[in-house]
């Protein structure tokens, strides 16, 4: 059996399409509301403080920033990913979910959690930014709501695991289809990774916010948080990688260069995504230097599968372009189907990710990190990664996914192509300015327009942040409008509706070695590595817990 045999084997039912569609709808709404805050922040940088006029709705810069981070980084991504993983599981395995009720319960748990989180956020009772570091303190409803979102995603994960196990039982010795395998792997990584914030919220933040304990330990809380916080970025990234590896080549008219290399990259992510969290805590005083070096080393290890990805995906794209008559060392790039908005979105996302990745290497280097830590450089970095590599790829995916789910044609594909370029240009201006400001010493998470210490030298860069932010806002509106017009458009003949693009592998997947399709050893390896890299420090910090920080507001 090949991946492409599976594709023709199973058409999603209307019910399945609607279920996935609900995930995407919540995701897009979160992106829209979260992005409304974007210009408020970026305009503030050049002295245009719009918060002043919004006082009855929004208290201040920090409430806007919290909404922006929680809705865009946490909600848009999580709902999109879980919806997309429903699709990769069902389409990949060529069968319906084995326990659709489990997934339904998971979705409703996530949605309940989201509403519970939204209320205190909007009331200004959870202005703790998306990392919710104590001693910043939020209402209990915020913590409980976030817990439910995570637990809901676990439950949907169980639905995927059960379906995958059922397929395995019925197909002994057959390599599991790549997109299903990779989606399930991402959810497995997520289950282990989120144990950090689960323990943080249940043992520290919730009891603290309801008054059972009156103070907290910020150091231990940060350690728990980053246990989850770093792998979180790969939870976001891997679905984009699924598309780059196994869908984009098909859209470009080619094949997946190597099924084995693709799987190896995913296994490496499972192995080393988690034991690297201290690279966010290089300046935290409570963690001995030696452990920070170990996590820095492991961060270089997790850099490697992204290099593999760059190689494999670009090789697949070059092959596709040459099938289309592309020539030359780099001339083939022009032969890619740039007029397909789904393709242009993902190519542009990949190009900016190269720069995001190089910045990541700077961040990961223990000594150089002290130059950029807590500066505007960091949001510069993550707008290239989560806000471009991931978000622009998800936008690209939705350019075929939403028509596929709704039985319609994409509204004005040319506009959609312009939308992807608008994002690209806006992001170059925005993120370059943020990186430069960071190097000049501008702090992150600060309304710089009101700061008394800003030197004249920063003015031009602050203005570029505002311009870039404004362009990005236009790009979000263009995207949401295109989605809206698409689903409001007329139903078309099924032959005109885009298919789920699934690329065949150049070599038959059955030739992929069996050890690249077996979960057990990799899961054991991941757990052992986590115990080695985190065990002693967690033991140390838990035994020396000091609950002496009372809660504060921003
Ligand atoms: Fe990061 C901080 C290190 C990747 C997100 N990161 C953050 C924060 C976020 C974030 C949100 O070591 C801020 C957290 C906070 O609020 O405090 N990051 C790294 C490293 C990588 C990395 C080493 N980050 C990501 C990804 C993210 C993300 C991915 C989101 C999705 N990051 C750090 C560190 C910090 C940090 C420190 C802490 C900084 C501090 O002090 O606070 C690596 O994984 C990057 C590897 C990437 C590559 C690029 C490969 C290129 C590819 C493109 C191929 C091209 C194609 C297009 C397909 C090696 C795969 C071809 C097109 C044609 C036309 C041909
Ligand atoms: Cu990280």
Coordinates of C-alpha atoms and ligand atoms in Angstrom, one line a residue:
X1 CA 0.0 0.0 0.0
X2 CA 1.3 3.5 -0.7
X3 CA 0.1 6.8 0.8
X4 CA -1.6 7.7 -2.4
X5 CA -3.7 4.4 -2.4
X6 CA -5.0 5.5 0.9
X7 CA -6.0 8.9 -0.4
X8 CA -8.5 7.6 -2.9
X9 CA -9.7 5.1 -0.4
X10 CA -11.7 7.3 1.9
X11 CA -13.7 10.5 1.5
X12 CA -14.5 12.5 4.6
X13 CA -18.2 12.4 5.5
X14 CA -20.2 15.6 6.0
X15 CA -20.2 15.0 9.7
X16 CA -16.4 14.7 9.8
X17 CA -16.0 17.8 7.7
X18 CA -18.3 19.8 10.0
X19 CA -16.4 18.6 13.1
X20 CA -13.1 19.6 11.7
X21 CA -14.6 22.8 10.4
X22 CA -15.7 23.8 14.0
X23 CA -12.1 23.6 15.1
X24 CA -11.0 25.8 12.3
X25 CA -13.8 28.3 12.9
X26 CA -12.8 28.8 16.5
X27 CA -9.1 29.1 15.5
X28 CA -9.8 31.8 12.9
X29 CA -12.0 33.8 15.3
X30 CA -9.3 33.7 17.9
X31 CA -6.7 34.8 15.3
X32 CA -9.0 37.7 14.3
X33 CA -9.7 38.9 17.9
X34 CA -6.1 38.4 19.0
X35 CA -4.8 40.3 15.9
X36 CA -7.0 43.3 16.7
X37 CA -4.6 44.0 19.5
X38 CA -1.5 43.8 17.2
X39 CA -1.7 47.4 15.8
X40 CA -2.5 48.8 19.2
X41 CA 0.8 47.6 20.4
X42 CA 2.9 48.3 17.4
X43 CA 1.4 51.8 17.0
X44 CA 2.1 52.5 20.6
X45 CA 5.8 52.0 19.8
X46 CA 5.8 55.2 17.7
X47 CA 3.8 57.2 20.2
X48 CA 0.3 56.6 18.9
X49 CA -1.4 55.4 22.1
X50 CA -4.8 54.1 21.0
X51 CA -5.4 52.4 24.3
X52 CA -6.4 55.8 25.6
X53 CA -9.5 55.8 23.5
X54 CA -10.4 52.2 24.3
X55 CA -10.4 52.5 28.1
X56 CA -14.0 51.2 28.7
X57 CA -13.1 48.0 26.9
X58 CA -9.4 47.6 27.4
X59 CA -7.6 48.6 30.6
X60 CA -4.1 49.0 29.2
X61 CA -1.2 47.8 27.0
X62 CA -0.7 44.7 29.2
X63 CA -4.3 43.5 28.9
X64 CA -4.0 43.9 25.1
X65 CA -0.7 42.1 25.0
X66 CA -2.1 39.2 27.1
X67 CA -5.1 38.9 24.7
X68 CA -2.8 39.0 21.7
X69 CA -0.5 36.3 23.1
X70 CA -3.1 34.0 24.5
X71 CA -5.4 34.1 21.5
X72 CA -2.8 34.1 18.8
X73 CA -0.1 31.9 20.2
X74 CA -2.2 29.5 22.3
X75 CA -5.7 29.4 21.0
X76 CA -5.4 29.9 17.2
X77 CA -2.6 27.3 17.1
X78 CA -4.1 24.6 19.4
X79 CA -7.6 24.6 17.7
X80 CA -6.2 24.6 14.2
X81 CA -3.7 21.8 15.1
X82 CA -6.2 19.5 16.7
X83 CA -8.7 20.1 13.8
X84 CA -5.9 19.4 11.3
X85 CA -4.8 16.3 13.1
X86 CA -8.4 14.9 12.8
X87 CA -7.9 15.3 9.1
X88 CA -4.4 13.8 8.9
X89 CA -5.5 10.8 11.0
X90 CA -8.7 10.1 9.1
X91 CA -7.3 10.7 5.6
X92 CA -3.9 9.2 6.4
X93 CA -5.3 6.0 7.7
X94 CA -8.2 6.0 5.3
X95 CA -10.8 5.2 7.9
X96 CA -13.1 7.1 10.3
X97 CA -12.1 7.8 13.9
X98 CA -12.6 4.6 16.0
X99 CA -14.2 6.5 18.9
X100 CA -15.6 9.7 17.5
X101 CA -17.4 10.4 20.8
X102 CA -14.0 10.7 22.5
X103 CA -13.0 13.4 20.1
X104 CA -16.3 15.2 20.5
X105 CA -15.9 15.2 24.3
X106 CA -12.3 16.5 23.7
X107 CA -13.5 19.3 21.5
X108 CA -16.2 20.5 23.9
X109 CA -13.8 20.3 26.8
X110 CA -11.4 22.6 24.9
X111 CA -14.2 25.0 24.0
X112 CA -15.5 25.1 27.6
X113 CA -12.0 25.9 28.7
X114 CA -11.6 28.6 26.1
X115 CA -14.8 30.4 27.3
X116 CA -13.7 30.1 30.9
X117 CA -10.4 31.6 30.0
X118 CA -11.9 34.4 27.9
X119 CA -14.1 35.8 30.6
X120 CA -11.4 36.9 33.1
X121 CA -9.1 37.9 30.2
X122 CA -11.7 40.3 28.9
X123 CA -12.6 41.6 32.4
X124 CA -9.0 42.4 32.9
X125 CA -8.7 39.8 35.7
X126 CA -6.0 37.8 34.0
X127 CA -3.5 40.3 32.7
X128 CA -0.6 37.9 33.2
X129 CA 0.7 37.7 29.6
X130 CA 0.7 34.4 27.7
X131 CA 3.4 32.8 29.8
X132 CA 1.4 33.6 33.1
X133 CA 4.6 33.8 35.1
X134 CA 3.9 34.1 38.8
X135 CA 4.0 36.3 40.9
X136 CA 1.7 37.9 38.3
X137 CA -1.6 36.5 39.4
X138 CA -4.8 35.8 37.5
X139 CA -8.3 34.8 38.5
X140 CA -8.7 31.0 39.1
X141 CA -11.0 30.8 36.1
X142 CA -8.1 31.7 33.8
X143 CA -6.0 28.8 35.1
X144 CA -8.8 26.3 35.2
X145 CA -9.9 27.3 31.7
X146 CA -6.4 26.8 30.3
X147 CA -6.2 23.4 32.1
X148 CA -9.5 22.4 30.3
X149 CA -8.1 23.5 26.9
X150 CA -5.1 21.3 27.5
X151 CA -7.1 18.3 28.9
X152 CA -9.5 18.6 25.9
X153 CA -6.6 18.4 23.6
X154 CA -5.3 15.3 25.5
X155 CA -8.8 13.7 25.1
X156 CA -8.8 14.3 21.3
X157 CA -5.3 12.8 21.3
X158 CA -6.6 9.6 22.9
X159 CA -9.1 9.5 20.0
X160 CA -6.2 9.6 17.5
X161 CA -4.2 7.0 19.5
X162 CA -7.1 4.6 19.6
X163 CA -7.7 5.0 15.8
X164 CA -4.0 4.6 15.0
X165 CA -3.8 1.4 17.2
X166 CA -6.9 0.0 15.5
X167 CA -5.3 0.6 12.1
X168 CA -2.0 -1.1 13.3
X169 CA -3.9 -4.2 14.4
X170 CA -5.6 -4.5 11.0
X171 CA -2.4 -3.9 9.0
X172 CA 0.5 -5.8 10.7
X173 CA 3.9 -5.1 9.1
X174 CA 2.6 -2.3 6.9
X175 CA 4.3 1.1 7.4
X176 CA 1.8 3.6 8.8
X177 CA 1.0 6.3 6.4
X178 CA 3.2 9.3 7.0
X179 CA 0.7 12.1 7.7
X180 CA -1.2 9.9 10.2
X181 CA 2.0 8.8 11.9
X182 CA 3.4 12.3 12.2
X183 CA 0.1 13.8 13.6
X184 CA -0.1 11.0 16.2
X185 CA 3.6 11.5 17.1
X186 CA 3.0 15.2 17.6
X187 CA 0.0 14.5 19.9
X188 CA 2.1 12.0 21.9
X189 CA 4.9 14.5 22.4
X190 CA 2.3 17.0 23.5
X191 CA 0.9 14.6 26.1
X192 CA 4.4 14.3 27.8
X193 CA 5.2 18.0 27.3
X194 CA 2.1 19.4 28.9
X195 CA 2.8 17.5 32.2
X196 CA 4.9 20.5 33.2
X197 CA 2.1 23.1 33.1
X198 CA -0.4 20.5 34.4
X199 CA 1.7 20.2 37.6
X200 CA 2.4 23.9 37.7
X201 CA -1.3 24.8 37.5
X202 CA -2.7 22.1 39.7
X203 CA -0.2 22.1 42.5
X204 CA 0.8 25.8 42.5
X205 CA -1.3 28.3 40.6
X206 CA -4.8 27.1 41.2
X207 CA -4.5 26.6 45.0
X208 CA -2.8 30.0 45.1
X209 CA -5.4 31.8 43.1
X210 CA -8.3 30.4 45.2
X211 CA -6.4 31.4 48.4
X212 CA -5.5 27.9 49.7
X213 CA -1.8 29.1 49.8
X214 CA -1.0 32.8 50.0
X215 CA 2.3 32.9 48.2
X216 CA 4.2 31.1 45.5
X217 CA 7.6 30.1 44.2
X218 CA 8.3 31.9 40.9
X219 CA 11.5 29.9 40.1
X220 CA 9.9 26.4 40.4
X221 CA 6.8 27.7 38.5
X222 CA 9.0 28.9 35.7
X223 CA 10.8 25.6 35.5
X224 CA 7.5 23.7 35.2
X225 CA 6.3 26.2 32.7
X226 CA 9.3 25.9 30.3
X227 CA 9.2 22.1 30.6
X228 CA 6.0 22.6 28.5
X229 CA 6.9 26.0 26.9
X230 CA 9.7 24.9 24.7
X231 CA 8.1 21.7 23.3
X232 CA 5.0 23.8 22.8
X233 CA 6.8 25.6 19.9
X234 CA 7.3 22.2 18.2
X235 CA 3.7 21.2 18.9
X236 CA 2.9 24.3 16.8
X237 CA 5.6 23.7 14.2
X238 CA 5.2 20.0 13.4
X239 CA 1.8 20.3 11.8
X240 CA 3.3 22.9 9.4
X241 CA 6.1 20.4 8.8
X242 CA 3.6 17.7 8.0
X243 CA 2.3 19.9 5.3
X244 CA 5.8 20.9 4.1
X245 CA 6.9 17.3 3.9
X246 CA 3.8 15.5 2.7
X247 CA 1.4 18.0 1.1
X248 CA 3.4 20.9 -0.4
X249 CA 5.4 18.6 -2.8
X250 CA 2.1 17.3 -4.2
X251 CA 0.8 20.8 -4.6
X252 CA 4.0 21.7 -6.4
X253 CA 3.6 18.7 -8.7
X254 CA 6.2 16.4 -7.1
X255 CA 6.8 13.8 -4.5
X256 CA 8.2 13.5 -1.0
X257 CA 12.0 13.1 -1.4
X258 CA 12.5 10.6 1.5
X259 CA 9.9 9.0 3.7
X260 CA 12.7 7.7 5.9
X261 CA 14.4 11.1 6.5
X262 CA 11.0 12.6 7.2
X263 CA 10.2 10.1 9.9
X264 CA 13.7 10.4 11.3
X265 CA 13.2 14.1 11.8
X266 CA 9.9 13.6 13.6
X267 CA 11.5 11.0 15.9
X268 CA 14.3 13.4 16.8
X269 CA 11.6 16.0 17.7
X270 CA 10.0 13.5 20.0
X271 CA 13.3 12.7 21.5
X272 CA 14.8 16.2 22.1
X273 CA 11.9 18.7 22.1
X274 CA 11.4 18.5 25.9
X275 CA 14.7 18.4 27.7
X276 CA 15.8 21.8 26.6
X277 CA 13.6 24.2 28.6
X278 CA 16.4 25.8 30.5
X279 CA 17.4 27.7 27.4
X280 CA 14.6 30.0 28.4
X281 CA 16.0 30.3 31.9
X282 CA 19.7 31.0 31.2
X283 CA 19.5 34.1 33.4
X284 CA 17.4 32.5 36.2
X285 CA 19.6 32.6 39.3
X286 CA 18.3 29.4 40.9
X287 CA 19.6 26.9 38.3
X288 CA 23.2 25.8 38.4
X289 CA 25.3 26.7 35.3
X290 CA 26.1 23.0 34.5
X291 CA 22.4 22.2 33.9
X292 CA 22.1 25.2 31.6
X293 CA 25.0 24.0 29.5
X294 CA 23.4 20.6 29.2
X295 CA 20.1 22.1 28.0
X296 CA 22.1 24.4 25.6
X297 CA 23.8 21.3 24.1
X298 CA 20.5 19.5 23.7
X299 CA 19.0 22.6 22.0
X300 CA 21.7 22.3 19.4
X301 CA 20.5 18.7 19.0
X302 CA 16.9 19.8 18.4
X303 CA 18.2 22.2 15.8
X304 CA 19.3 19.3 13.7
X305 CA 15.9 17.8 12.6
X306 CA 15.0 21.3 11.3
X307 CA 18.1 21.2 9.2
X308 CA 17.1 17.8 8.0
X309 CA 13.7 19.3 7.2
X310 CA 15.2 22.2 5.2
X311 CA 17.2 19.7 3.2
X312 CA 14.4 17.2 2.5
X313 CA 11.6 19.7 1.8
X314 CA 13.8 21.8 -0.5
X315 CA 15.0 18.6 -2.3
X316 CA 11.3 17.7 -2.8
X317 CA 10.5 21.1 -4.1
X318 CA 13.5 21.2 -6.5
X319 CA 12.4 17.8 -7.9
X320 CA 8.8 19.1 -8.3
X321 CA 10.0 22.3 -10.0
X322 CA 12.3 20.3 -12.4
X323 CA 9.3 18.2 -13.4
X324 CA 7.6 21.4 -14.4
X325 CA 10.5 22.4 -16.6
X326 CA 12.5 24.4 -14.0
X327 CA 16.2 24.7 -14.6
X328 CA 19.4 25.8 -13.0
X329 CA 20.9 25.8 -9.5
X330 CA 18.3 28.3 -8.2
X331 CA 16.4 29.1 -11.4
X332 CA 14.0 26.2 -10.6
X333 CA 12.5 28.2 -7.8
X334 CA 10.7 30.3 -10.4
X335 CA 9.0 27.2 -11.8
X336 CA 7.2 26.5 -8.6
X337 CA 3.4 27.2 -8.7
X338 CA 3.6 30.6 -7.0
X339 CA 0.2 31.5 -8.3
X340 CA -1.4 29.0 -5.9
X341 CA -1.9 30.9 -2.7
X342 CA -1.5 27.8 -0.6
X343 CA 1.9 27.1 -2.1
X344 CA 3.1 30.8 -2.0
X345 CA 2.0 31.0 1.7
X346 CA 4.1 28.0 2.6
X347 CA 7.1 28.9 0.5
X348 CA 7.2 32.4 2.0
X349 CA 6.8 30.9 5.5
X350 CA 9.7 28.6 4.8
X351 CA 12.0 31.4 3.6
X352 CA 11.4 33.5 6.7
X353 CA 11.8 30.5 8.9
X354 CA 15.4 30.2 7.8
X355 CA 16.0 33.6 9.5
X356 CA 13.9 32.6 12.5
X357 CA 16.1 29.4 12.8
X358 CA 19.3 31.3 12.7
X359 CA 18.0 33.7 15.4
X360 CA 17.1 30.6 17.4
X361 CA 20.7 29.5 17.3
X362 CA 21.7 32.9 18.7
X363 CA 19.2 32.5 21.5
X364 CA 20.3 29.0 22.3
X365 CA 24.0 30.0 22.8
X366 CA 24.3 30.5 26.5
X367 CA 26.7 33.4 26.4
X368 CA 25.1 35.3 23.5
X369 CA 21.7 34.8 25.0
X370 CA 22.5 37.4 27.7
X371 CA 22.7 40.0 24.9
X372 CA 19.2 39.4 23.6
X373 CA 17.3 37.9 26.6
X374 CA 14.2 40.0 27.5
X375 CA 14.8 42.4 24.7
X376 CA 12.6 43.1 21.6
X377 CA 14.8 40.6 19.7
X378 CA 12.8 37.7 21.3
X379 CA 9.4 38.8 19.9
X380 CA 11.3 39.5 16.7
X381 CA 12.3 35.8 16.7
X382 CA 9.0 34.4 17.5
X383 CA 7.1 36.4 14.9
X384 CA 9.3 34.7 12.3
X385 CA 8.7 31.3 13.8
X386 CA 5.2 30.9 15.3
X387 CA 3.7 33.9 13.6
X388 CA 5.2 33.1 10.2
X389 CA 6.6 29.6 9.7
X390 CA 3.5 28.2 11.6
X391 CA 0.8 30.8 11.1
X392 CA 1.4 31.6 7.4
X393 CA 1.6 27.8 6.8
X394 CA -1.7 27.3 8.5
X395 CA -3.1 30.1 6.4
X396 CA -1.8 28.3 3.3
X397 CA -3.3 25.0 4.5
X398 CA -6.7 26.7 5.0
X399 CA -6.7 27.9 1.4
X400 CA -7.4 24.4 0.3
X401 CA -8.8 23.0 3.6
X402 CA -11.7 25.4 4.1
X403 CA -12.9 25.0 0.4
X404 CA -12.5 21.2 0.9
X405 CA -14.5 21.1 4.1
X406 CA -17.2 23.5 2.9
X407 CA -17.6 22.1 -0.6
X408 CA -16.8 25.5 -2.2
X409 CA -14.1 27.2 -4.3
X410 CA -11.6 29.5 -2.7
X411 CA -12.8 33.1 -3.1
X412 CA -10.5 35.1 -5.4
X413 CA -7.3 33.1 -5.3
X414 CA -5.3 36.1 -6.7
X415 CA -6.3 38.1 -3.6
X416 CA -5.1 35.3 -1.5
X417 CA -1.7 35.3 -3.2
X418 CA -1.5 39.0 -2.5
X419 CA -2.5 38.3 1.1
X420 CA 0.5 35.9 1.5
X421 CA 2.9 38.5 0.1
X422 CA 1.5 41.2 2.3
X423 CA 2.2 39.1 5.3
X424 CA 5.7 38.4 4.1
X425 CA 6.5 42.1 3.5
X426 CA 4.9 43.2 6.7
X427 CA 6.8 40.6 8.7
X428 CA 10.2 41.5 7.2
X429 CA 9.7 45.1 8.2
X430 CA 8.3 44.3 11.6
X431 CA 10.7 41.5 12.7
X432 CA 13.8 43.1 11.3
X433 CA 13.1 46.3 13.3
X434 CA 12.3 44.2 16.5
X435 CA 15.6 42.3 16.1
X436 CA 17.6 45.6 15.7
X437 CA 15.8 47.2 18.6
X438 CA 16.7 44.2 20.8
X439 CA 20.3 44.5 19.9
X440 CA 20.2 48.2 20.8
X441 CA 18.8 47.2 24.2
X442 CA 15.1 47.8 23.9
X443 CA 13.2 45.7 26.4
X444 CA 10.4 43.4 25.4
X445 CA 6.9 43.6 26.9
X446 CA 7.2 47.3 27.4
X447 CA 5.1 50.2 26.0
X448 CA 8.1 51.9 24.6
X449 CA 6.1 54.9 23.4
X450 CA 5.6 56.0 27.0
X451 CA 9.1 55.0 28.2
X452 CA 11.1 58.0 29.3
X453 CA 14.5 56.5 28.5
X454 CA 14.1 55.9 24.8
X455 CA 17.0 57.4 22.9
X456 CA 16.6 59.2 19.6
X457 CA 18.5 56.4 17.8
X458 CA 15.5 54.0 18.3
X459 CA 12.9 56.3 16.6
X460 CA 13.3 55.0 13.1
X461 CA 13.1 51.4 14.2
X462 CA 10.1 52.0 16.4
X463 CA 8.4 53.5 13.4
X464 CA 9.2 50.5 11.3
X465 CA 7.6 48.3 14.0
X466 CA 4.4 50.4 13.6
X467 CA 4.5 50.2 9.8
X468 CA 5.2 46.5 9.8
X469 CA 2.5 45.8 12.4
X470 CA 0.0 47.9 10.3
X471 CA 0.7 45.9 7.2
X472 CA 0.4 42.6 9.1
X473 CA -3.0 43.7 10.4
X474 CA -4.1 44.3 6.8
X475 CA -2.9 40.8 5.9
X476 CA -4.9 39.2 8.7
X477 CA -8.1 41.0 7.7
X478 CA -7.5 40.0 4.1
X479 CA -7.2 36.4 5.2
X480 CA -10.2 36.3 7.4
X481 CA -12.3 38.1 4.7
X482 CA -11.2 35.5 2.2
X483 CA -12.3 32.7 4.5
X484 CA -15.6 34.4 5.2
X485 CA -16.3 35.0 1.5
X486 CA -15.3 31.4 0.7
X487 CA -17.7 29.8 3.1
X488 CA -20.5 32.2 2.1
X489 CA -19.9 31.5 -1.6
X490 CA -22.1 29.1 -3.6
X491 CA -21.6 25.3 -3.3
X492 CA -19.8 24.0 -6.4
X493 CA -19.6 20.6 -8.2
X494 CA -17.5 18.2 -6.2
X495 CA -15.0 18.0 -9.1
X496 CA -14.2 21.7 -8.5
X497 CA -13.5 21.3 -4.8
X498 CA -9.9 20.9 -3.9
X499 CA -8.7 17.5 -2.8
X500 CA -6.6 16.8 0.2
X501 CA -3.1 17.0 -1.3
X502 CA -1.0 14.0 -0.2
X503 CA 2.4 13.5 -1.8
X504 CA 3.6 10.0 -2.6
X505 CA 7.1 9.1 -1.4
X506 CA 9.8 8.7 -4.1
X507 CA 10.7 5.4 -2.6
X508 CA 7.9 3.1 -1.5
X509 CA 7.2 3.7 2.2
X510 CA 7.4 0.0 2.8
X511 CA 11.2 0.3 2.1
X512 CA 11.4 2.5 5.2
X513 CA 13.1 0.5 8.0
X514 CA 10.7 -0.8 10.6
X515 CA 12.5 0.9 13.4
X516 CA 11.4 4.2 11.9
X517 CA 7.8 3.2 12.4
X518 CA 7.8 1.9 16.0
X519 CA 6.8 4.1 18.9
X520 CA 8.1 2.2 21.9
X521 CA 11.9 2.6 21.8
X522 CA 11.6 6.3 20.9
X523 CA 9.1 7.0 23.7
X524 CA 11.4 5.2 26.2
X525 CA 14.3 7.2 24.9
X526 CA 12.4 10.5 25.3
X527 CA 11.4 9.7 28.8
X528 CA 15.0 8.6 29.8
X529 CA 16.4 11.8 28.3
X530 CA 13.8 13.9 30.2
X531 CA 14.6 12.2 33.5
X532 CA 18.4 12.8 33.0
X533 CA 18.1 16.4 31.9
X534 CA 15.3 17.5 34.3
X535 CA 15.1 14.9 37.1
X536 CA 17.9 16.1 39.4
X537 CA 17.0 19.8 39.0
X538 CA 13.3 19.2 39.6
X539 CA 14.1 17.2 42.7
X540 CA 16.4 19.9 44.0
X541 CA 13.9 22.7 43.3
X542 CA 10.9 20.8 44.7
X543 CA 12.7 19.9 47.9
X544 CA 13.8 23.5 48.3
X545 CA 10.4 25.0 47.4
X546 CA 9.9 28.4 49.0
X547 CA 6.4 29.8 48.9
X548 CA 7.3 33.4 49.7
X549 CA 6.1 35.5 46.7
X550 CA 2.7 37.1 47.1
X551 CA 0.7 37.8 43.9
X552 CA 1.0 41.1 42.0
X553 CA -0.6 42.8 39.0
X554 CA 1.4 44.1 36.0
Ligands
LIG1 FE1 12.5 29.8 19.6 C1 12.4 31.9 22.4 C2 15.7 28.8 20.5 C3 12.6 27.6 17.0 C4 9.1 30.1 19.3 N1 11.1 30.8 20.6 C5 11.2 31.7 21.7 C6 9.9 32.2 22.1 C7 9.0 31.7 21.2 C8 9.7 30.8 20.3 C9 7.5 31.9 21.2 O1 17.5 29.0 23.0 C10 9.7 33.3 23.2 C11 9.3 32.6 24.5 C12 9.0 33.7 25.5 O2 7.9 34.3 25.4 O3 9.9 34.0 26.3 N2 13.9 28.5 18.8 C13 15.1 28.3 19.3 C14 15.9 27.3 18.5 C15 15.0 27.0 17.5 C16 13.8 27.7 17.7 C17 17.2 26.8 18.6 N3 11.1 29.0 18.4 C18 11.4 28.1 17.4 C19 10.1 27.8 16.7 C20 9.2 28.5 17.4 C21 9.8 29.3 18.4 C22 10.0 26.8 15.6 C23 7.7 28.5 17.2 C24 7.0 27.8 16.4 N4 13.8 30.3 21.1 C25 15.0 29.7 21.3 C26 15.6 30.3 22.6 C27 14.7 31.1 23.1 C28 13.5 31.1 22.2 C29 16.9 29.9 23.2 C30 14.8 31.9 24.4 C31 15.2 33.3 24.2 C32 15.2 34.1 25.5 O4 16.3 34.4 26.0 O5 14.1 34.4 26.0 C33 15.2 26.0 16.4 O6 14.3 24.9 16.5 C34 15.2 26.6 15.0 C35 15.5 25.6 13.9 C36 15.2 26.1 12.6 C37 16.0 25.9 11.5 C38 15.5 26.5 10.2 C39 15.3 25.4 9.1 C40 14.6 26.0 7.9 C41 13.6 25.4 7.3 C42 13.0 26.2 6.1 C43 13.1 25.4 4.8 C44 12.6 26.3 3.7 C45 11.6 26.0 2.9 C46 11.2 27.0 1.8 C47 10.7 24.8 3.0 C48 17.3 25.2 11.5 C49 13.0 24.1 7.6 C50 11.9 26.8 0.6 C51 11.4 27.9 -0.4 C52 11.9 28.1 -1.6 C53 11.4 29.2 -2.4 C54 13.0 27.2 -2.1
LIG2 CU1 12.6 27.2 23.4

